[in-house]
Structure formats: structure tokens, C-alpha cells
């Protein structure tokens, strides 16, 4: 009984486990993440990554990403400011230590939206997140979603589809992800995601109620 009590106490003190959302570009990670943030106000916090890609219309510096030059990003990486970084579709992306700490300091569930290289790099850290892979139902549907989003040039689209092909193979690797969710019907995928995160959501709600 005491063992269970102390292990619960220790896990509450450690704060909620972060969540890694990964999967091909266009699979629906940002869409699902946005729904979580809207439904659970004050439960989740987004780890704002750095990137060297240009902002898309509607994206905000400091909210969607920290948009930086290659030189600034490389310097920060060399200074040890990042827990992981990767080159994706010709641009640099990375999770700074500060991005994660900012969210964890508020005792929120930290969500990282990162590519497969990031997943492998995070595995080598002590972050201990829940790893969720979001997949589209097929390559054809993925391509249609990416084209319809109208954010990519033909060149960028080709690179992203190639990365997606590799990603789909890796997502089947034993033990890499805690769960793989196929995002076909959005509401169904969202319900599945909530079930996976329920324990952490309840922990944050309970802690904030007792404060
Ligand atoms: N279940 C779904 N059914 C139909 N369209 C969807 C579904 N989920 C997402 N979409 C649409 O597909 C497009 C890609 O989704 P989203 O931008 O969330 O993908 P992503 O995985 O975050 O991509 P990236 O890694 O490039 O940021 C968006 O236009 C979104 O509205
Ligand atoms: N390894 C990392 N990957 C990241 C990070 N931030 C985003 N990403 C991934 O990049 C691609 C493309 O994103 P987009 O916004 O240009 O469409 C996508 O798979 C993201 O998950 C990061 O900090 N590290």
C-alpha cells in the first residue's frame, strides 16, 4: 500500500509525461493537436520548435515556431541549447530545452510535434514521453491532403512524400511508438488520441484542482 502511495506521489511530483506526436507531413498532427488544445484549455502546452523554413500564411513567430536563420540555429545547436534537431525537407527543425522547460514549469502536458529523426533522438534522452504516431489511411489520401492544404511547392511536396514513405515503414518498428493512430475520420482519430492521453489529462486536472 505504501509502495503504491509513494510511487503515485513521485509521479505527481515529476509532473505529467510529455507527448510526442509524429508521423508523415499531412497526416493530421497539427489538426489533432489543435483540437486537444481547444478542448483541454490549461492542460496541454505546445513545445514551440525552432525552424529555418519560412512562415506559412497565418503562422505566428513564437506561437507556431521560432523562425530563425540557419546561422542562428546552428549556433544555438552548437551551444547545446537543443534536446534534438533534424533536417526535414531541406529545412532545419529543433526542440530547444527552453521550449520543453517553459511548458513543464507550468505543470502542463508538453506536446512535441516532431519528425522521425526527432523521435529517435528523443529516445536517447530522459524525457520519457508517450510516443504517438499519426498516420494517414493511404499514401494517396496523404498526397491529396497535402496538395489541398496548398502550403507546399511541387519540390517540397515531393520531398515530404518521400519522407512519408520512409516514415510509414519506420512507424511499424516494434517498440518505437506506444500507439499508432490512423487518422481517417478526424473525430474517430481524435477520440482514440484522447483515450491514450486520458491518464495524463486526469492527473493534470486533479493537480490543478488541488492547488
Ligand atoms: N481526418 C482528416 N480528414 C480530412 N482531412 C484532414 C484530416 N485530418 C487533417 N486533415 C487535413 O489535412 C491537411 C494536413 O493536416 P495537418 O496540417 O494537420 O498535418 P500535419 O501532420 O500537421 O502536417 P505537417 O507535418 O506538414 O505540419 C490539413 O489541410 C487538414 O485540414
Ligand atoms: N525533429 C523535429 N521535427 C520537427 C520539429 N518541429 C516540427 N517538426 C517536423 O517537421 C515536419 C515538417 O513540419 P512543417 O511545419 O514544416 O510542416 C513535421 O513532420 C514536423 O513534425 C522539431 O522541433 N524537431
mmCIF file with all atom_site columns, C-alpha atoms and ligand atoms in Angstrom, residues 21-26 29-30 46-51 53-54 56 59 64-65 67 73 82 84-89 91-96 99 112-122 146 149 151-152 156 160 163 167, ligand 2:
data_model
loop_
_atom_site.group_PDB
_atom_site.id
_atom_site.type_symbol
_atom_site.label_atom_id
_atom_site.label_alt_id
_atom_site.label_comp_id
_atom_site.label_asym_id
_atom_site.label_entity_id
_atom_site.label_seq_id
_atom_site.pdbx_PDB_ins_code
_atom_site.Cartn_x
_atom_site.Cartn_y
_atom_site.Cartn_z
_atom_site.occupancy
_atom_site.B_iso_or_equiv
_atom_site.pdbx_formal_charge
_atom_site.auth_seq_id
_atom_site.auth_comp_id
_atom_site.auth_asym_id
_atom_site.auth_atom_id
_atom_site.pdbx_PDB_model_num
ATOM   1  C CA  . UNK A 1 21  ? 3.179  13.352 -31.923 1.00 0.00 ? 21  UNK A CA  1
ATOM   2  C CA  . UNK A 1 22  ? 4.952  12.154 -35.019 1.00 0.00 ? 22  UNK A CA  1
ATOM   3  C CA  . UNK A 1 23  ? 4.013  10.908 -38.474 1.00 0.00 ? 23  UNK A CA  1
ATOM   4  C CA  . UNK A 1 24  ? 4.208  11.993 -42.097 1.00 0.00 ? 24  UNK A CA  1
ATOM   5  C CA  . UNK A 1 25  ? 3.702  15.591 -43.107 1.00 0.00 ? 25  UNK A CA  1
ATOM   6  C CA  . UNK A 1 26  ? -0.008 15.938 -43.879 1.00 0.00 ? 26  UNK A CA  1
ATOM   7  C CA  . UNK A 1 29  ? -0.794 16.030 -36.334 1.00 0.00 ? 29  UNK A CA  1
ATOM   8  C CA  . UNK A 1 30  ? -1.417 19.797 -36.117 1.00 0.00 ? 30  UNK A CA  1
ATOM   9  C CA  . UNK A 1 46  ? 2.892  23.148 -27.093 1.00 0.00 ? 46  UNK A CA  1
ATOM   10 C CA  . UNK A 1 47  ? 6.654  22.849 -27.313 1.00 0.00 ? 47  UNK A CA  1
ATOM   11 C CA  . UNK A 1 48  ? 7.401  25.650 -29.788 1.00 0.00 ? 48  UNK A CA  1
ATOM   12 C CA  . UNK A 1 49  ? 10.143 24.382 -32.084 1.00 0.00 ? 49  UNK A CA  1
ATOM   13 C CA  . UNK A 1 50  ? 12.715 26.386 -33.993 1.00 0.00 ? 50  UNK A CA  1
ATOM   14 C CA  . UNK A 1 51  ? 12.810 26.166 -37.776 1.00 0.00 ? 51  UNK A CA  1
ATOM   15 C CA  . UNK A 1 53  ? 11.603 27.340 -43.001 1.00 0.00 ? 53  UNK A CA  1
ATOM   16 C CA  . UNK A 1 54  ? 9.543  30.370 -43.959 1.00 0.00 ? 54  UNK A CA  1
ATOM   17 C CA  . UNK A 1 56  ? 3.096  29.978 -43.791 1.00 0.00 ? 56  UNK A CA  1
ATOM   18 C CA  . UNK A 1 59  ? 1.517  31.234 -38.705 1.00 0.00 ? 59  UNK A CA  1
ATOM   19 C CA  . UNK A 1 64  ? 3.753  28.059 -34.210 1.00 0.00 ? 64  UNK A CA  1
ATOM   20 C CA  . UNK A 1 65  ? 7.541  28.141 -34.458 1.00 0.00 ? 65  UNK A CA  1
ATOM   21 C CA  . UNK A 1 67  ? 11.577 31.272 -37.208 1.00 0.00 ? 67  UNK A CA  1
ATOM   22 C CA  . UNK A 1 73  ? 20.001 27.829 -35.402 1.00 0.00 ? 73  UNK A CA  1
ATOM   23 C CA  . UNK A 1 82  ? 18.570 21.873 -28.178 1.00 0.00 ? 82  UNK A CA  1
ATOM   24 C CA  . UNK A 1 84  ? 17.040 17.331 -30.588 1.00 0.00 ? 84  UNK A CA  1
ATOM   25 C CA  . UNK A 1 85  ? 17.291 18.732 -34.078 1.00 0.00 ? 85  UNK A CA  1
ATOM   26 C CA  . UNK A 1 86  ? 16.865 17.447 -37.616 1.00 0.00 ? 86  UNK A CA  1
ATOM   27 C CA  . UNK A 1 87  ? 16.884 18.451 -41.253 1.00 0.00 ? 87  UNK A CA  1
ATOM   28 C CA  . UNK A 1 88  ? 13.498 17.810 -42.860 1.00 0.00 ? 88  UNK A CA  1
ATOM   29 C CA  . UNK A 1 89  ? 12.643 18.613 -46.469 1.00 0.00 ? 89  UNK A CA  1
ATOM   30 C CA  . UNK A 1 91  ? 14.977 22.923 -43.581 1.00 0.00 ? 91  UNK A CA  1
ATOM   31 C CA  . UNK A 1 92  ? 16.307 22.689 -40.030 1.00 0.00 ? 92  UNK A CA  1
ATOM   32 C CA  . UNK A 1 93  ? 13.917 21.956 -37.158 1.00 0.00 ? 93  UNK A CA  1
ATOM   33 C CA  . UNK A 1 94  ? 14.638 21.512 -33.465 1.00 0.00 ? 94  UNK A CA  1
ATOM   34 C CA  . UNK A 1 95  ? 13.262 21.346 -29.946 1.00 0.00 ? 95  UNK A CA  1
ATOM   35 C CA  . UNK A 1 96  ? 15.067 23.674 -27.562 1.00 0.00 ? 96  UNK A CA  1
ATOM   36 C CA  . UNK A 1 99  ? 10.665 25.111 -25.177 1.00 0.00 ? 99  UNK A CA  1
ATOM   37 C CA  . UNK A 1 112 ? 6.150  17.816 -29.191 1.00 0.00 ? 112 UNK A CA  1
ATOM   38 C CA  . UNK A 1 113 ? 5.238  17.665 -32.902 1.00 0.00 ? 113 UNK A CA  1
ATOM   39 C CA  . UNK A 1 114 ? 8.406  16.201 -34.398 1.00 0.00 ? 114 UNK A CA  1
ATOM   40 C CA  . UNK A 1 115 ? 9.590  14.061 -37.290 1.00 0.00 ? 115 UNK A CA  1
ATOM   41 C CA  . UNK A 1 116 ? 11.001 10.528 -37.147 1.00 0.00 ? 116 UNK A CA  1
ATOM   42 C CA  . UNK A 1 117 ? 14.623 11.676 -36.662 1.00 0.00 ? 117 UNK A CA  1
ATOM   43 C CA  . UNK A 1 118 ? 13.402 13.686 -33.669 1.00 0.00 ? 118 UNK A CA  1
ATOM   44 C CA  . UNK A 1 119 ? 11.668 10.599 -32.249 1.00 0.00 ? 119 UNK A CA  1
ATOM   45 C CA  . UNK A 1 120 ? 14.908 8.625  -32.416 1.00 0.00 ? 120 UNK A CA  1
ATOM   46 C CA  . UNK A 1 121 ? 16.867 11.458 -30.803 1.00 0.00 ? 121 UNK A CA  1
ATOM   47 C CA  . UNK A 1 122 ? 14.311 11.919 -28.009 1.00 0.00 ? 122 UNK A CA  1
ATOM   48 C CA  . UNK A 1 146 ? -1.006 17.885 -48.611 1.00 0.00 ? 146 UNK A CA  1
ATOM   49 C CA  . UNK A 1 149 ? -3.521 22.311 -47.910 1.00 0.00 ? 149 UNK A CA  1
ATOM   50 C CA  . UNK A 1 151 ? 1.258  25.153 -48.426 1.00 0.00 ? 151 UNK A CA  1
ATOM   51 C CA  . UNK A 1 152 ? 3.935  23.326 -50.409 1.00 0.00 ? 152 UNK A CA  1
ATOM   52 C CA  . UNK A 1 156 ? 8.661  20.477 -51.211 1.00 0.00 ? 156 UNK A CA  1
ATOM   53 C CA  . UNK A 1 160 ? 7.605  15.371 -47.995 1.00 0.00 ? 160 UNK A CA  1
ATOM   54 C CA  . UNK A 1 163 ? 9.904  11.270 -46.238 1.00 0.00 ? 163 UNK A CA  1
ATOM   55 C CA  . UNK A 1 167 ? 8.171  7.232  -42.095 1.00 0.00 ? 167 UNK A CA  1
HETATM 56 N N1  . LIG B 2 .   ? 12.792 16.697 -35.357 1.00 0.00 ? 2   LIG B N1  1
HETATM 57 C C1  . LIG B 2 .   ? 11.931 17.723 -35.352 1.00 0.00 ? 2   LIG B C1  1
HETATM 58 N N2  . LIG B 2 .   ? 10.931 17.758 -36.247 1.00 0.00 ? 2   LIG B N2  1
HETATM 59 C C2  . LIG B 2 .   ? 10.069 18.785 -36.181 1.00 0.00 ? 2   LIG B C2  1
HETATM 60 C C3  . LIG B 2 .   ? 10.182 19.814 -35.238 1.00 0.00 ? 2   LIG B C3  1
HETATM 61 N N3  . LIG B 2 .   ? 9.184  20.696 -35.440 1.00 0.00 ? 2   LIG B N3  1
HETATM 62 C C4  . LIG B 2 .   ? 8.456  20.221 -36.460 1.00 0.00 ? 2   LIG B C4  1
HETATM 63 N N4  . LIG B 2 .   ? 8.984  19.068 -36.909 1.00 0.00 ? 2   LIG B N4  1
HETATM 64 C C5  . LIG B 2 .   ? 8.500  18.210 -38.003 1.00 0.00 ? 2   LIG B C5  1
HETATM 65 O O1  . LIG B 2 .   ? 8.864  18.789 -39.233 1.00 0.00 ? 2   LIG B O1  1
HETATM 66 C C6  . LIG B 2 .   ? 7.960  18.318 -40.230 1.00 0.00 ? 2   LIG B C6  1
HETATM 67 C C7  . LIG B 2 .   ? 7.529  19.472 -41.089 1.00 0.00 ? 2   LIG B C7  1
HETATM 68 O O2  . LIG B 2 .   ? 6.835  20.435 -40.348 1.00 0.00 ? 2   LIG B O2  1
HETATM 69 P P1  . LIG B 2 .   ? 6.117  21.667 -41.109 1.00 0.00 ? 2   LIG B P1  1
HETATM 70 O O3  . LIG B 2 .   ? 5.559  22.530 -40.015 1.00 0.00 ? 2   LIG B O3  1
HETATM 71 O O4  . LIG B 2 .   ? 7.144  22.340 -41.938 1.00 0.00 ? 2   LIG B O4  1
HETATM 72 O O5  . LIG B 2 .   ? 5.043  21.045 -41.955 1.00 0.00 ? 2   LIG B O5  1
HETATM 73 C C8  . LIG B 2 .   ? 6.787  17.674 -39.488 1.00 0.00 ? 2   LIG B C8  1
HETATM 74 O O6  . LIG B 2 .   ? 6.930  16.263 -39.622 1.00 0.00 ? 2   LIG B O6  1
HETATM 75 C C9  . LIG B 2 .   ? 7.001  18.078 -38.064 1.00 0.00 ? 2   LIG B C9  1
HETATM 76 O O7  . LIG B 2 .   ? 6.548  17.076 -37.173 1.00 0.00 ? 2   LIG B O7  1
HETATM 77 C C10 . LIG B 2 .   ? 11.256 19.739 -34.307 1.00 0.00 ? 2   LIG B C10 1
HETATM 78 O O8  . LIG B 2 .   ? 11.446 20.589 -33.426 1.00 0.00 ? 2   LIG B O8  1
HETATM 79 N N5  . LIG B 2 .   ? 12.086 18.683 -34.400 1.00 0.00 ? 2   LIG B N5  1
#
